[in-house]
Amino acid sequence: MWKDHLEDLLNYHVLPIVVPSSNITDPIDGLKKSTTLNNEEIIFTLGEATDEEDTGIFVNTDAEVIDADIDIINGIVHVIDNVLLPPWVNKTILDIVSDENPPAELPDDVNVDLVKLDETLEEVFKEAGPDEFDLPNILDSPGGYTVFAPTSAAFLKDASKLEDLNIDQLSSVLSYHVVEGVYPESVLVDGFTLTTLQGEKIRFTSITDGSGTTMVNDETIITPNILANNGIVHVIDGVLIPDGSKDLFDVTADDEDDEDLSLFDKYIVIYPDFVDTLNDDKEITVFAPTNDAFKNLGSDVAPVVAFNLLTGPNITTTMWKDHLEDLLNYHVLPIVVPSSNITDGLKKSTTLNNEEIIFTLGEATNEEDTGIFVNTDAEVIDADIDIINGIVHVIDNVLLPPWVNKTILDIVSDENPPAELPDDVNVDLVKLNETLEEVFKEAGPNEFDLPNILDSPGGYTVFAPTSAAFLE
């Protein structure tokens, strides 16, 4: 836990050059300071010897050389009467991010950034009550802690993710940057995980390009191993966002675990109003199909739907835009439904397009899947991903609203037409179908064959009079 700190302290006792005591006592050119192996300076002063046999040479004012110039094969040794303490011994983590003169390990612009980080902390917590997560006090306590400290540039880069968070959510974000225990970069190997004070895990990745770069989640550690007396700081170039403080688009843009949701994300952003709904509604549950789910829509789905909605050239035009929006709405519930609600017995729920989806429990397809099925053939393969206003379940098939399997002729022929229609018009449209049959039952093959047209792939727009309209 504290091995790097001890190593650094020991390095503070070694100079990479030979300095005999005469170099220090020389009255004209006496050495005043030198840089140790840990890249920190030590200061030499001359004073009255404590004992007759001592030298009167002091290092950092309080460590006297009591036995000088012991020759060794590759240098020289001076015995001192106190341990030399590097600057971090007197600095907490909070001091490091608050100090106008932070550690030498940091480039100048990052120094300023970390001071701004302290200002950000003060801003976040200035109105927080005593029950809030009090990060400044934690960073000033005995520890030990490991802190992944974003620069202020990182905060600016990720401002859009943070600006709508309330104090509880900001506290969650900040506590997601702190781990109990001291972990130098050397232990942050590829695949290693740590549990933060926020409760969720962070994962580390080693970049294999020879640079030695380590990443935490998707952010790069740009300056590792800044030591403090209560832990260690790693400076990172982005803000770590825990699941519960992410919005839907943070999740859909994340391809972790090969469950890439980028196509779902691509379709959603076509609709600004739908995006606003997903961001603004206080409680939502999203069933997010993977890219493979969209790509695997096969011949069992009406081909025109699969082509025109999902892969065809009309995706961003008005022709099928309402259909796609309705399909996307069919993947969103206006309430929060964790998987435990379903395993406890929830059978169905109504989506944003006012259609029901059905939940069933079965045998999981793979060991890591849930055995929760939506509309019988879409399994929840990754459940309960928290977002700022609800929850996301990743599914392995696209949910298809009822209209996908209905032609226009089906709609005017069905004894149970779409829910959008009032009861009297439902009946009217059935009568319209009967009227159509009456009109065309004696028509020859060269006549205008409306029923077959209304049952063909299309696409068509039909202005359908009610039977009452025909009577008029």
PDB file of C-alpha atoms in Angstrom, residues 65-358:
ATOM      1  CA  VAL A  65      25.978  15.197   9.051  1.00  0.00           C
ATOM      2  CA  ILE A  66      27.548  13.444  12.029  1.00  0.00           C
ATOM      3  CA  ASP A  67      30.005  11.313  10.080  1.00  0.00           C
ATOM      4  CA  ALA A  68      31.146  12.568   6.671  1.00  0.00           C
ATOM      5  CA  ASP A  69      32.979  11.239   3.628  1.00  0.00           C
ATOM      6  CA  ILE A  70      32.764   7.480   4.013  1.00  0.00           C
ATOM      7  CA  ASP A  71      34.097   6.232   0.678  1.00  0.00           C
ATOM      8  CA  ILE A  72      32.298   3.423  -1.157  1.00  0.00           C
ATOM      9  CA  ILE A  73      33.124   1.822  -4.506  1.00  0.00           C
ATOM     10  CA  ASN A  74      30.809   4.095  -6.489  1.00  0.00           C
ATOM     11  CA  GLY A  75      30.537   7.213  -4.370  1.00  0.00           C
ATOM     12  CA  ILE A  76      30.392   8.532  -0.860  1.00  0.00           C
ATOM     13  CA  VAL A  77      28.228   8.234   2.269  1.00  0.00           C
ATOM     14  CA  HIS A  78      27.386  10.852   4.894  1.00  0.00           C
ATOM     15  CA  VAL A  79      25.726   9.692   8.100  1.00  0.00           C
ATOM     16  CA  ILE A  80      22.943  12.043   9.312  1.00  0.00           C
ATOM     17  CA  ASP A  81      21.050  12.239  12.586  1.00  0.00           C
ATOM     18  CA  ASN A  82      17.532  12.750  11.180  1.00  0.00           C
ATOM     19  CA  VAL A  83      15.472  11.247   8.377  1.00  0.00           C
ATOM     20  CA  LEU A  84      15.066  13.561   5.378  1.00  0.00           C
ATOM     21  CA  LEU A  85      11.396  14.106   4.649  1.00  0.00           C
ATOM     22  CA  PRO A  86      10.371  14.903   1.073  1.00  0.00           C
ATOM     23  CA  PRO A  87       7.810  17.715   0.618  1.00  0.00           C
ATOM     24  CA  TRP A  88       4.817  15.367   0.191  1.00  0.00           C
ATOM     25  CA  VAL A  89       5.175  14.241   3.821  1.00  0.00           C
ATOM     26  CA  ASN A  90       3.653  17.572   4.828  1.00  0.00           C
ATOM     27  CA  LYS A  91       0.983  17.645   2.102  1.00  0.00           C
ATOM     28  CA  THR A  92      -2.406  15.966   1.997  1.00  0.00           C
ATOM     29  CA  ILE A  93      -4.163  15.206  -1.279  1.00  0.00           C
ATOM     30  CA  LEU A  94      -6.276  18.326  -0.747  1.00  0.00           C
ATOM     31  CA  ASP A  95      -3.090  20.398  -0.415  1.00  0.00           C
ATOM     32  CA  ILE A  96      -1.878  19.039  -3.750  1.00  0.00           C
ATOM     33  CA  VAL A  97      -4.999  20.117  -5.646  1.00  0.00           C
ATOM     34  CA  SER A  98      -5.207  23.410  -3.713  1.00  0.00           C
ATOM     35  CA  ASP A  99      -1.569  24.515  -3.796  1.00  0.00           C
ATOM     36  CA  GLU A 100      -0.541  27.371  -6.053  1.00  0.00           C
ATOM     37  CA  ASN A 101       2.811  25.549  -6.305  1.00  0.00           C
ATOM     38  CA  PRO A 102       1.855  21.899  -6.837  1.00  0.00           C
ATOM     39  CA  PRO A 103       4.373  19.049  -7.205  1.00  0.00           C
ATOM     40  CA  ALA A 104       7.173  19.249  -9.743  1.00  0.00           C
ATOM     41  CA  GLU A 105       5.812  16.153 -11.538  1.00  0.00           C
ATOM     42  CA  LEU A 106       3.080  18.282 -13.107  1.00  0.00           C
ATOM     43  CA  PRO A 107       3.522  20.496 -16.172  1.00  0.00           C
ATOM     44  CA  ASP A 108       2.676  24.161 -15.569  1.00  0.00           C
ATOM     45  CA  ASP A 109      -0.740  24.133 -17.249  1.00  0.00           C
ATOM     46  CA  VAL A 110      -1.809  21.123 -15.196  1.00  0.00           C
ATOM     47  CA  ASN A 111      -0.703  22.865 -12.004  1.00  0.00           C
ATOM     48  CA  VAL A 112      -3.179  25.614 -12.759  1.00  0.00           C
ATOM     49  CA  ASP A 113      -5.789  23.065 -13.728  1.00  0.00           C
ATOM     50  CA  LEU A 114      -5.564  21.302 -10.378  1.00  0.00           C
ATOM     51  CA  VAL A 115      -5.915  24.578  -8.528  1.00  0.00           C
ATOM     52  CA  LYS A 116      -9.073  25.136 -10.567  1.00  0.00           C
ATOM     53  CA  LEU A 117     -10.166  21.630  -9.596  1.00  0.00           C
ATOM     54  CA  ASP A 118     -10.035  22.734  -5.971  1.00  0.00           C
ATOM     55  CA  GLU A 119     -12.190  25.739  -6.877  1.00  0.00           C
ATOM     56  CA  THR A 120     -14.616  23.365  -8.593  1.00  0.00           C
ATOM     57  CA  LEU A 121     -14.804  21.272  -5.422  1.00  0.00           C
ATOM     58  CA  GLU A 122     -15.507  24.371  -3.349  1.00  0.00           C
ATOM     59  CA  GLU A 123     -18.222  25.462  -5.794  1.00  0.00           C
ATOM     60  CA  VAL A 124     -19.880  22.056  -5.751  1.00  0.00           C
ATOM     61  CA  PHE A 125     -19.927  21.781  -1.975  1.00  0.00           C
ATOM     62  CA  LYS A 126     -20.427  25.361  -0.808  1.00  0.00           C
ATOM     63  CA  GLU A 127     -24.172  24.759  -0.375  1.00  0.00           C
ATOM     64  CA  ALA A 128     -23.928  21.100   0.584  1.00  0.00           C
ATOM     65  CA  GLY A 129     -25.286  20.096   3.956  1.00  0.00           C
ATOM     66  CA  PRO A 130     -23.379  18.000   6.489  1.00  0.00           C
ATOM     67  CA  ASP A 131     -24.908  14.812   5.127  1.00  0.00           C
ATOM     68  CA  GLU A 132     -23.498  15.322   1.641  1.00  0.00           C
ATOM     69  CA  PHE A 133     -20.379  13.507   0.447  1.00  0.00           C
ATOM     70  CA  ASP A 134     -17.719  15.849   1.826  1.00  0.00           C
ATOM     71  CA  LEU A 135     -14.830  15.247  -0.545  1.00  0.00           C
ATOM     72  CA  PRO A 136     -12.608  18.125   0.644  1.00  0.00           C
ATOM     73  CA  ASN A 137     -12.587  16.766   4.201  1.00  0.00           C
ATOM     74  CA  ILE A 138     -11.913  13.240   2.936  1.00  0.00           C
ATOM     75  CA  LEU A 139      -8.984  14.489   0.844  1.00  0.00           C
ATOM     76  CA  ASP A 140      -7.606  16.206   3.954  1.00  0.00           C
ATOM     77  CA  SER A 141      -8.062  13.208   6.301  1.00  0.00           C
ATOM     78  CA  PRO A 142      -5.363  10.643   7.275  1.00  0.00           C
ATOM     79  CA  GLY A 143      -6.302   8.228   4.493  1.00  0.00           C
ATOM     80  CA  GLY A 144      -4.966   6.414   2.665  1.00  0.00           C
ATOM     81  CA  TYR A 145      -6.751   7.148  -0.558  1.00  0.00           C
ATOM     82  CA  THR A 146      -6.098   7.004  -4.272  1.00  0.00           C
ATOM     83  CA  VAL A 147      -7.573   9.920  -6.223  1.00  0.00           C
ATOM     84  CA  PHE A 148      -8.003  10.126  -9.989  1.00  0.00           C
ATOM     85  CA  ALA A 149      -7.966  13.902 -10.406  1.00  0.00           C
ATOM     86  CA  PRO A 150      -9.361  15.400 -13.627  1.00  0.00           C
ATOM     87  CA  THR A 151      -7.849  18.664 -14.805  1.00  0.00           C
ATOM     88  CA  SER A 152     -10.123  21.659 -15.203  1.00  0.00           C
ATOM     89  CA  ALA A 153      -9.717  21.188 -18.961  1.00  0.00           C
ATOM     90  CA  ALA A 154     -11.301  17.782 -18.429  1.00  0.00           C
ATOM     91  CA  PHE A 155     -14.188  19.363 -16.543  1.00  0.00           C
ATOM     92  CA  LEU A 156     -14.677  21.810 -19.408  1.00  0.00           C
ATOM     93  CA  LYS A 157     -14.511  19.007 -21.978  1.00  0.00           C
ATOM     94  CA  ASP A 158     -17.227  17.068 -20.140  1.00  0.00           C
ATOM     95  CA  ALA A 159     -19.283  20.088 -19.063  1.00  0.00           C
ATOM     96  CA  SER A 160     -22.348  18.906 -20.979  1.00  0.00           C
ATOM     97  CA  LYS A 161     -22.402  15.717 -18.898  1.00  0.00           C
ATOM     98  CA  LEU A 162     -22.258  17.643 -15.629  1.00  0.00           C
ATOM     99  CA  GLU A 163     -24.308  20.804 -16.098  1.00  0.00           C
ATOM    100  CA  ASP A 164     -27.700  19.234 -15.367  1.00  0.00           C
ATOM    101  CA  LEU A 165     -26.595  17.172 -12.363  1.00  0.00           C
ATOM    102  CA  ASN A 166     -27.964  18.026  -8.948  1.00  0.00           C
ATOM    103  CA  ILE A 167     -25.796  18.122  -5.817  1.00  0.00           C
ATOM    104  CA  ASP A 168     -26.370  14.425  -5.058  1.00  0.00           C
ATOM    105  CA  GLN A 169     -25.363  13.425  -8.574  1.00  0.00           C
ATOM    106  CA  LEU A 170     -22.300  15.677  -8.532  1.00  0.00           C
ATOM    107  CA  SER A 171     -21.325  14.138  -5.225  1.00  0.00           C
ATOM    108  CA  SER A 172     -21.697  10.740  -6.849  1.00  0.00           C
ATOM    109  CA  VAL A 173     -19.458  11.780  -9.746  1.00  0.00           C
ATOM    110  CA  LEU A 174     -16.748  13.133  -7.455  1.00  0.00           C
ATOM    111  CA  SER A 175     -16.795  10.148  -5.088  1.00  0.00           C
ATOM    112  CA  TYR A 176     -16.378   7.965  -8.197  1.00  0.00           C
ATOM    113  CA  HIS A 177     -12.855   9.429  -8.472  1.00  0.00           C
ATOM    114  CA  VAL A 178     -11.746   8.272  -5.014  1.00  0.00           C
ATOM    115  CA  VAL A 179     -10.668   4.783  -3.931  1.00  0.00           C
ATOM    116  CA  GLU A 180      -9.881   3.726  -0.400  1.00  0.00           C
ATOM    117  CA  GLY A 181      -6.347   2.376  -0.301  1.00  0.00           C
ATOM    118  CA  VAL A 182      -3.111   3.497  -1.963  1.00  0.00           C
ATOM    119  CA  TYR A 183      -2.622   2.183  -5.506  1.00  0.00           C
ATOM    120  CA  PRO A 184       0.422   3.348  -7.503  1.00  0.00           C
ATOM    121  CA  GLU A 185       0.314   3.097 -11.285  1.00  0.00           C
ATOM    122  CA  SER A 186       2.448  -0.057 -11.199  1.00  0.00           C
ATOM    123  CA  VAL A 187      -0.493  -2.104  -9.848  1.00  0.00           C
ATOM    124  CA  LEU A 188      -3.053  -0.645 -12.270  1.00  0.00           C
ATOM    125  CA  VAL A 189      -2.522  -3.417 -14.803  1.00  0.00           C
ATOM    126  CA  ASP A 190      -4.719  -4.321 -17.744  1.00  0.00           C
ATOM    127  CA  GLY A 191      -8.099  -5.641 -16.570  1.00  0.00           C
ATOM    128  CA  PHE A 192      -7.569  -4.568 -12.942  1.00  0.00           C
ATOM    129  CA  THR A 193     -10.613  -3.056 -11.225  1.00  0.00           C
ATOM    130  CA  LEU A 194     -11.104  -0.995  -8.080  1.00  0.00           C
ATOM    131  CA  THR A 195     -14.269  -0.142  -6.164  1.00  0.00           C
ATOM    132  CA  THR A 196     -14.667   3.589  -5.599  1.00  0.00           C
ATOM    133  CA  LEU A 197     -16.168   5.379  -2.608  1.00  0.00           C
ATOM    134  CA  GLN A 198     -19.225   5.895  -4.815  1.00  0.00           C
ATOM    135  CA  GLY A 199     -19.713   2.111  -4.858  1.00  0.00           C
ATOM    136  CA  GLU A 200     -19.136   1.324  -8.536  1.00  0.00           C
ATOM    137  CA  LYS A 201     -15.992  -0.154 -10.044  1.00  0.00           C
ATOM    138  CA  ILE A 202     -13.483   1.534 -12.306  1.00  0.00           C
ATOM    139  CA  ARG A 203     -11.498  -0.553 -14.803  1.00  0.00           C
ATOM    140  CA  PHE A 204      -7.931  -0.108 -16.037  1.00  0.00           C
ATOM    141  CA  THR A 205      -6.518  -0.703 -19.503  1.00  0.00           C
ATOM    142  CA  SER A 206      -2.868  -0.794 -20.548  1.00  0.00           C
ATOM    143  CA  ILE A 207      -2.226   0.605 -24.032  1.00  0.00           C
ATOM    144  CA  THR A 208      -0.056  -1.822 -25.975  1.00  0.00           C
ATOM    145  CA  ASP A 209       1.631   0.703 -28.301  1.00  0.00           C
ATOM    146  CA  GLY A 210       4.800   0.842 -26.224  1.00  0.00           C
ATOM    147  CA  SER A 211       3.903   4.188 -24.647  1.00  0.00           C
ATOM    148  CA  GLY A 212       3.240   2.698 -21.230  1.00  0.00           C
ATOM    149  CA  THR A 213      -0.042   4.599 -21.082  1.00  0.00           C
ATOM    150  CA  THR A 214      -2.625   3.492 -18.546  1.00  0.00           C
ATOM    151  CA  MET A 215      -6.312   4.326 -18.904  1.00  0.00           C
ATOM    152  CA  VAL A 216      -9.014   4.342 -16.252  1.00  0.00           C
ATOM    153  CA  ASN A 217     -12.362   3.607 -17.889  1.00  0.00           C
ATOM    154  CA  ASP A 218     -11.932   5.678 -21.074  1.00  0.00           C
ATOM    155  CA  GLU A 219      -9.690   8.399 -19.647  1.00  0.00           C
ATOM    156  CA  THR A 220      -5.892   8.584 -19.818  1.00  0.00           C
ATOM    157  CA  ILE A 221      -3.674   8.901 -16.759  1.00  0.00           C
ATOM    158  CA  ILE A 222      -1.475  11.789 -17.891  1.00  0.00           C
ATOM    159  CA  THR A 223       0.574  12.207 -14.680  1.00  0.00           C
ATOM    160  CA  PRO A 224       0.717   9.229 -12.310  1.00  0.00           C
ATOM    161  CA  ASN A 225       2.019   8.773  -8.784  1.00  0.00           C
ATOM    162  CA  ILE A 226       1.855  12.203  -7.181  1.00  0.00           C
ATOM    163  CA  LEU A 227       2.471  11.332  -3.547  1.00  0.00           C
ATOM    164  CA  ALA A 228       0.721  12.829  -0.532  1.00  0.00           C
ATOM    165  CA  ASN A 229       0.929  11.964   3.144  1.00  0.00           C
ATOM    166  CA  ASN A 230      -2.552  10.471   2.968  1.00  0.00           C
ATOM    167  CA  GLY A 231      -2.374   8.692  -0.364  1.00  0.00           C
ATOM    168  CA  ILE A 232      -1.601   9.127  -4.034  1.00  0.00           C
ATOM    169  CA  VAL A 233      -2.961  11.181  -6.937  1.00  0.00           C
ATOM    170  CA  HIS A 234      -3.147  10.218 -10.609  1.00  0.00           C
ATOM    171  CA  VAL A 235      -4.040  13.126 -12.903  1.00  0.00           C
ATOM    172  CA  ILE A 236      -6.438  12.161 -15.727  1.00  0.00           C
ATOM    173  CA  ASP A 237      -7.626  13.924 -18.873  1.00  0.00           C
ATOM    174  CA  GLY A 238     -11.366  13.330 -18.473  1.00  0.00           C
ATOM    175  CA  VAL A 239     -14.106  13.157 -15.886  1.00  0.00           C
ATOM    176  CA  LEU A 240     -15.156   9.674 -14.780  1.00  0.00           C
ATOM    177  CA  ILE A 241     -18.937   9.359 -14.961  1.00  0.00           C
ATOM    178  CA  PRO A 242     -20.587   6.564 -12.942  1.00  0.00           C
ATOM    179  CA  ASP A 243     -23.566   4.813 -14.497  1.00  0.00           C
ATOM    180  CA  GLY A 244     -26.063   6.560 -12.253  1.00  0.00           C
ATOM    181  CA  SER A 245     -24.832   9.962 -13.423  1.00  0.00           C
ATOM    182  CA  LYS A 246     -24.727   9.113 -17.131  1.00  0.00           C
ATOM    183  CA  ASP A 247     -27.496  10.008 -19.497  1.00  0.00           C
ATOM    184  CA  LEU A 248     -28.800   7.539 -22.057  1.00  0.00           C
ATOM    185  CA  PHE A 249     -26.399   8.788 -24.711  1.00  0.00           C
ATOM    186  CA  ASP A 250     -23.371   8.164 -22.519  1.00  0.00           C
ATOM    187  CA  VAL A 251     -24.506   4.532 -22.361  1.00  0.00           C
ATOM    188  CA  THR A 252     -25.394   4.111 -26.037  1.00  0.00           C
ATOM    189  CA  ALA A 253     -22.072   5.642 -27.069  1.00  0.00           C
ATOM    190  CA  ASP A 254     -20.164   3.166 -24.892  1.00  0.00           C
ATOM    191  CA  ASP A 255     -19.101  -0.028 -26.685  1.00  0.00           C
ATOM    192  CA  GLU A 256     -17.715  -1.743 -23.584  1.00  0.00           C
ATOM    193  CA  ASP A 257     -18.115  -5.527 -23.456  1.00  0.00           C
ATOM    194  CA  ASP A 258     -18.815  -5.644 -27.211  1.00  0.00           C
ATOM    195  CA  GLU A 259     -22.453  -4.702 -26.646  1.00  0.00           C
ATOM    196  CA  ASP A 260     -22.224  -1.845 -29.105  1.00  0.00           C
ATOM    197  CA  LEU A 261     -25.350   0.337 -29.100  1.00  0.00           C
ATOM    198  CA  SER A 262     -24.161   2.885 -31.657  1.00  0.00           C
ATOM    199  CA  LEU A 263     -26.901   2.099 -34.212  1.00  0.00           C
ATOM    200  CA  PHE A 264     -29.602   2.653 -31.588  1.00  0.00           C
ATOM    201  CA  ASP A 265     -27.869   5.926 -30.763  1.00  0.00           C
ATOM    202  CA  LYS A 266     -27.690   6.817 -34.474  1.00  0.00           C
ATOM    203  CA  TYR A 267     -31.440   6.348 -34.943  1.00  0.00           C
ATOM    204  CA  ILE A 268     -32.399   8.215 -31.769  1.00  0.00           C
ATOM    205  CA  VAL A 269     -30.542  11.422 -32.626  1.00  0.00           C
ATOM    206  CA  ILE A 270     -32.534  11.811 -35.848  1.00  0.00           C
ATOM    207  CA  TYR A 271     -35.429  13.025 -33.689  1.00  0.00           C
ATOM    208  CA  PRO A 272     -34.686  16.139 -31.576  1.00  0.00           C
ATOM    209  CA  ASP A 273     -38.065  15.941 -29.809  1.00  0.00           C
ATOM    210  CA  PHE A 274     -37.454  12.297 -28.929  1.00  0.00           C
ATOM    211  CA  VAL A 275     -33.993  13.188 -27.636  1.00  0.00           C
ATOM    212  CA  ASP A 276     -35.576  15.887 -25.459  1.00  0.00           C
ATOM    213  CA  THR A 277     -38.076  13.353 -24.125  1.00  0.00           C
ATOM    214  CA  LEU A 278     -35.315  10.892 -23.241  1.00  0.00           C
ATOM    215  CA  ASN A 279     -33.298  13.628 -21.521  1.00  0.00           C
ATOM    216  CA  ASP A 280     -36.125  15.491 -19.800  1.00  0.00           C
ATOM    217  CA  ASP A 281     -38.496  12.767 -18.604  1.00  0.00           C
ATOM    218  CA  LYS A 282     -37.833  12.130 -14.938  1.00  0.00           C
ATOM    219  CA  GLU A 283     -38.328   8.366 -15.120  1.00  0.00           C
ATOM    220  CA  ILE A 284     -37.681   6.121 -18.116  1.00  0.00           C
ATOM    221  CA  THR A 285     -36.765   2.532 -18.850  1.00  0.00           C
ATOM    222  CA  VAL A 286     -35.031   1.919 -22.172  1.00  0.00           C
ATOM    223  CA  PHE A 287     -34.704  -1.457 -23.857  1.00  0.00           C
ATOM    224  CA  ALA A 288     -31.649  -0.849 -26.059  1.00  0.00           C
ATOM    225  CA  PRO A 289     -31.009  -3.290 -28.926  1.00  0.00           C
ATOM    226  CA  THR A 290     -27.398  -4.059 -29.788  1.00  0.00           C
ATOM    227  CA  ASN A 291     -26.015  -3.360 -33.254  1.00  0.00           C
ATOM    228  CA  ASP A 292     -26.236  -7.078 -33.982  1.00  0.00           C
ATOM    229  CA  ALA A 293     -29.921  -6.986 -33.092  1.00  0.00           C
ATOM    230  CA  PHE A 294     -30.557  -4.400 -35.806  1.00  0.00           C
ATOM    231  CA  LYS A 295     -28.316  -6.174 -38.304  1.00  0.00           C
ATOM    232  CA  ASN A 296     -30.042  -9.512 -37.691  1.00  0.00           C
ATOM    233  CA  LEU A 297     -33.530  -8.346 -38.636  1.00  0.00           C
ATOM    234  CA  GLY A 298     -34.337 -11.042 -41.137  1.00  0.00           C
ATOM    235  CA  SER A 299     -36.916 -12.200 -43.638  1.00  0.00           C
ATOM    236  CA  ASP A 300     -39.456 -12.878 -40.902  1.00  0.00           C
ATOM    237  CA  VAL A 301     -39.844  -9.103 -40.618  1.00  0.00           C
ATOM    238  CA  ALA A 302     -41.704  -7.271 -43.359  1.00  0.00           C
ATOM    239  CA  PRO A 303     -38.775  -6.571 -45.751  1.00  0.00           C
ATOM    240  CA  VAL A 304     -39.875  -3.047 -46.485  1.00  0.00           C
ATOM    241  CA  VAL A 305     -39.765  -2.240 -42.788  1.00  0.00           C
ATOM    242  CA  ALA A 306     -36.296  -3.666 -42.246  1.00  0.00           C
ATOM    243  CA  PHE A 307     -34.962  -1.934 -45.351  1.00  0.00           C
ATOM    244  CA  ASN A 308     -36.635   1.458 -45.221  1.00  0.00           C
ATOM    245  CA  LEU A 309     -36.473   1.951 -41.463  1.00  0.00           C
ATOM    246  CA  LEU A 310     -33.071   0.651 -40.610  1.00  0.00           C
ATOM    247  CA  THR A 311     -30.694   0.273 -43.538  1.00  0.00           C
ATOM    248  CA  GLY A 312     -32.254   2.032 -46.492  1.00  0.00           C
ATOM    249  CA  PRO A 313     -31.600   5.469 -47.974  1.00  0.00           C
ATOM    250  CA  ASN A 314     -34.798   6.916 -46.480  1.00  0.00           C
ATOM    251  CA  ILE A 315     -33.696   6.794 -42.850  1.00  0.00           C
ATOM    252  CA  THR A 316     -33.192  10.545 -42.569  1.00  0.00           C
ATOM    253  CA  THR A 317     -36.020  11.557 -44.905  1.00  0.00           C
ATOM    254  CA  THR A 318     -39.649  12.123 -44.054  1.00  0.00           C
ATOM    255  CA  MET A 319     -40.918   9.031 -45.891  1.00  0.00           C
ATOM    256  CA  TRP A 320     -40.531   6.486 -43.081  1.00  0.00           C
ATOM    257  CA  LYS A 321     -39.431   8.791 -40.303  1.00  0.00           C
ATOM    258  CA  ASP A 322     -42.645   8.492 -38.270  1.00  0.00           C
ATOM    259  CA  HIS A 323     -42.474   4.714 -38.504  1.00  0.00           C
ATOM    260  CA  LEU A 324     -38.933   4.634 -37.160  1.00  0.00           C
ATOM    261  CA  GLU A 325     -39.789   7.080 -34.386  1.00  0.00           C
ATOM    262  CA  ASP A 326     -42.729   4.913 -33.365  1.00  0.00           C
ATOM    263  CA  LEU A 327     -40.495   1.845 -33.350  1.00  0.00           C
ATOM    264  CA  LEU A 328     -37.990   3.639 -31.114  1.00  0.00           C
ATOM    265  CA  ASN A 329     -40.765   4.802 -28.775  1.00  0.00           C
ATOM    266  CA  TYR A 330     -41.767   1.150 -28.486  1.00  0.00           C
ATOM    267  CA  HIS A 331     -38.451   0.565 -26.687  1.00  0.00           C
ATOM    268  CA  VAL A 332     -39.090   3.121 -23.933  1.00  0.00           C
ATOM    269  CA  LEU A 333     -41.299   2.940 -20.845  1.00  0.00           C
ATOM    270  CA  PRO A 334     -42.330   6.145 -19.033  1.00  0.00           C
ATOM    271  CA  ILE A 335     -41.512   4.511 -15.679  1.00  0.00           C
ATOM    272  CA  VAL A 336     -38.454   2.915 -14.106  1.00  0.00           C
ATOM    273  CA  VAL A 337     -38.620  -0.883 -14.262  1.00  0.00           C
ATOM    274  CA  PRO A 338     -35.556  -2.639 -12.811  1.00  0.00           C
ATOM    275  CA  SER A 339     -35.094  -6.298 -13.650  1.00  0.00           C
ATOM    276  CA  SER A 340     -36.130  -7.240 -10.100  1.00  0.00           C
ATOM    277  CA  ASN A 341     -39.649  -5.943 -10.840  1.00  0.00           C
ATOM    278  CA  ILE A 342     -39.889  -8.385 -13.733  1.00  0.00           C
ATOM    279  CA  THR A 343     -38.432 -11.348 -11.883  1.00  0.00           C
ATOM    280  CA  ASP A 344     -40.851 -10.544  -9.050  1.00  0.00           C
ATOM    281  CA  GLY A 345     -43.796 -10.894 -11.420  1.00  0.00           C
ATOM    282  CA  LEU A 346     -44.372  -7.837 -13.645  1.00  0.00           C
ATOM    283  CA  LYS A 347     -46.019  -9.211 -16.794  1.00  0.00           C
ATOM    284  CA  LYS A 348     -46.458  -6.213 -19.063  1.00  0.00           C
ATOM    285  CA  SER A 349     -46.063  -2.452 -19.373  1.00  0.00           C
ATOM    286  CA  THR A 350     -47.109   0.312 -21.774  1.00  0.00           C
ATOM    287  CA  THR A 351     -44.446   2.032 -23.882  1.00  0.00           C
ATOM    288  CA  LEU A 352     -44.204   5.624 -25.110  1.00  0.00           C
ATOM    289  CA  ASN A 353     -46.049   4.682 -28.303  1.00  0.00           C
ATOM    290  CA  ASN A 354     -49.013   3.501 -26.190  1.00  0.00           C
ATOM    291  CA  GLU A 355     -48.497  -0.188 -27.030  1.00  0.00           C
ATOM    292  CA  GLU A 356     -47.919  -2.945 -24.511  1.00  0.00           C
ATOM    293  CA  ILE A 357     -44.806  -5.069 -24.226  1.00  0.00           C
ATOM    294  CA  ILE A 358     -44.953  -8.451 -22.501  1.00  0.00           C
TER     295      ILE A 358
END
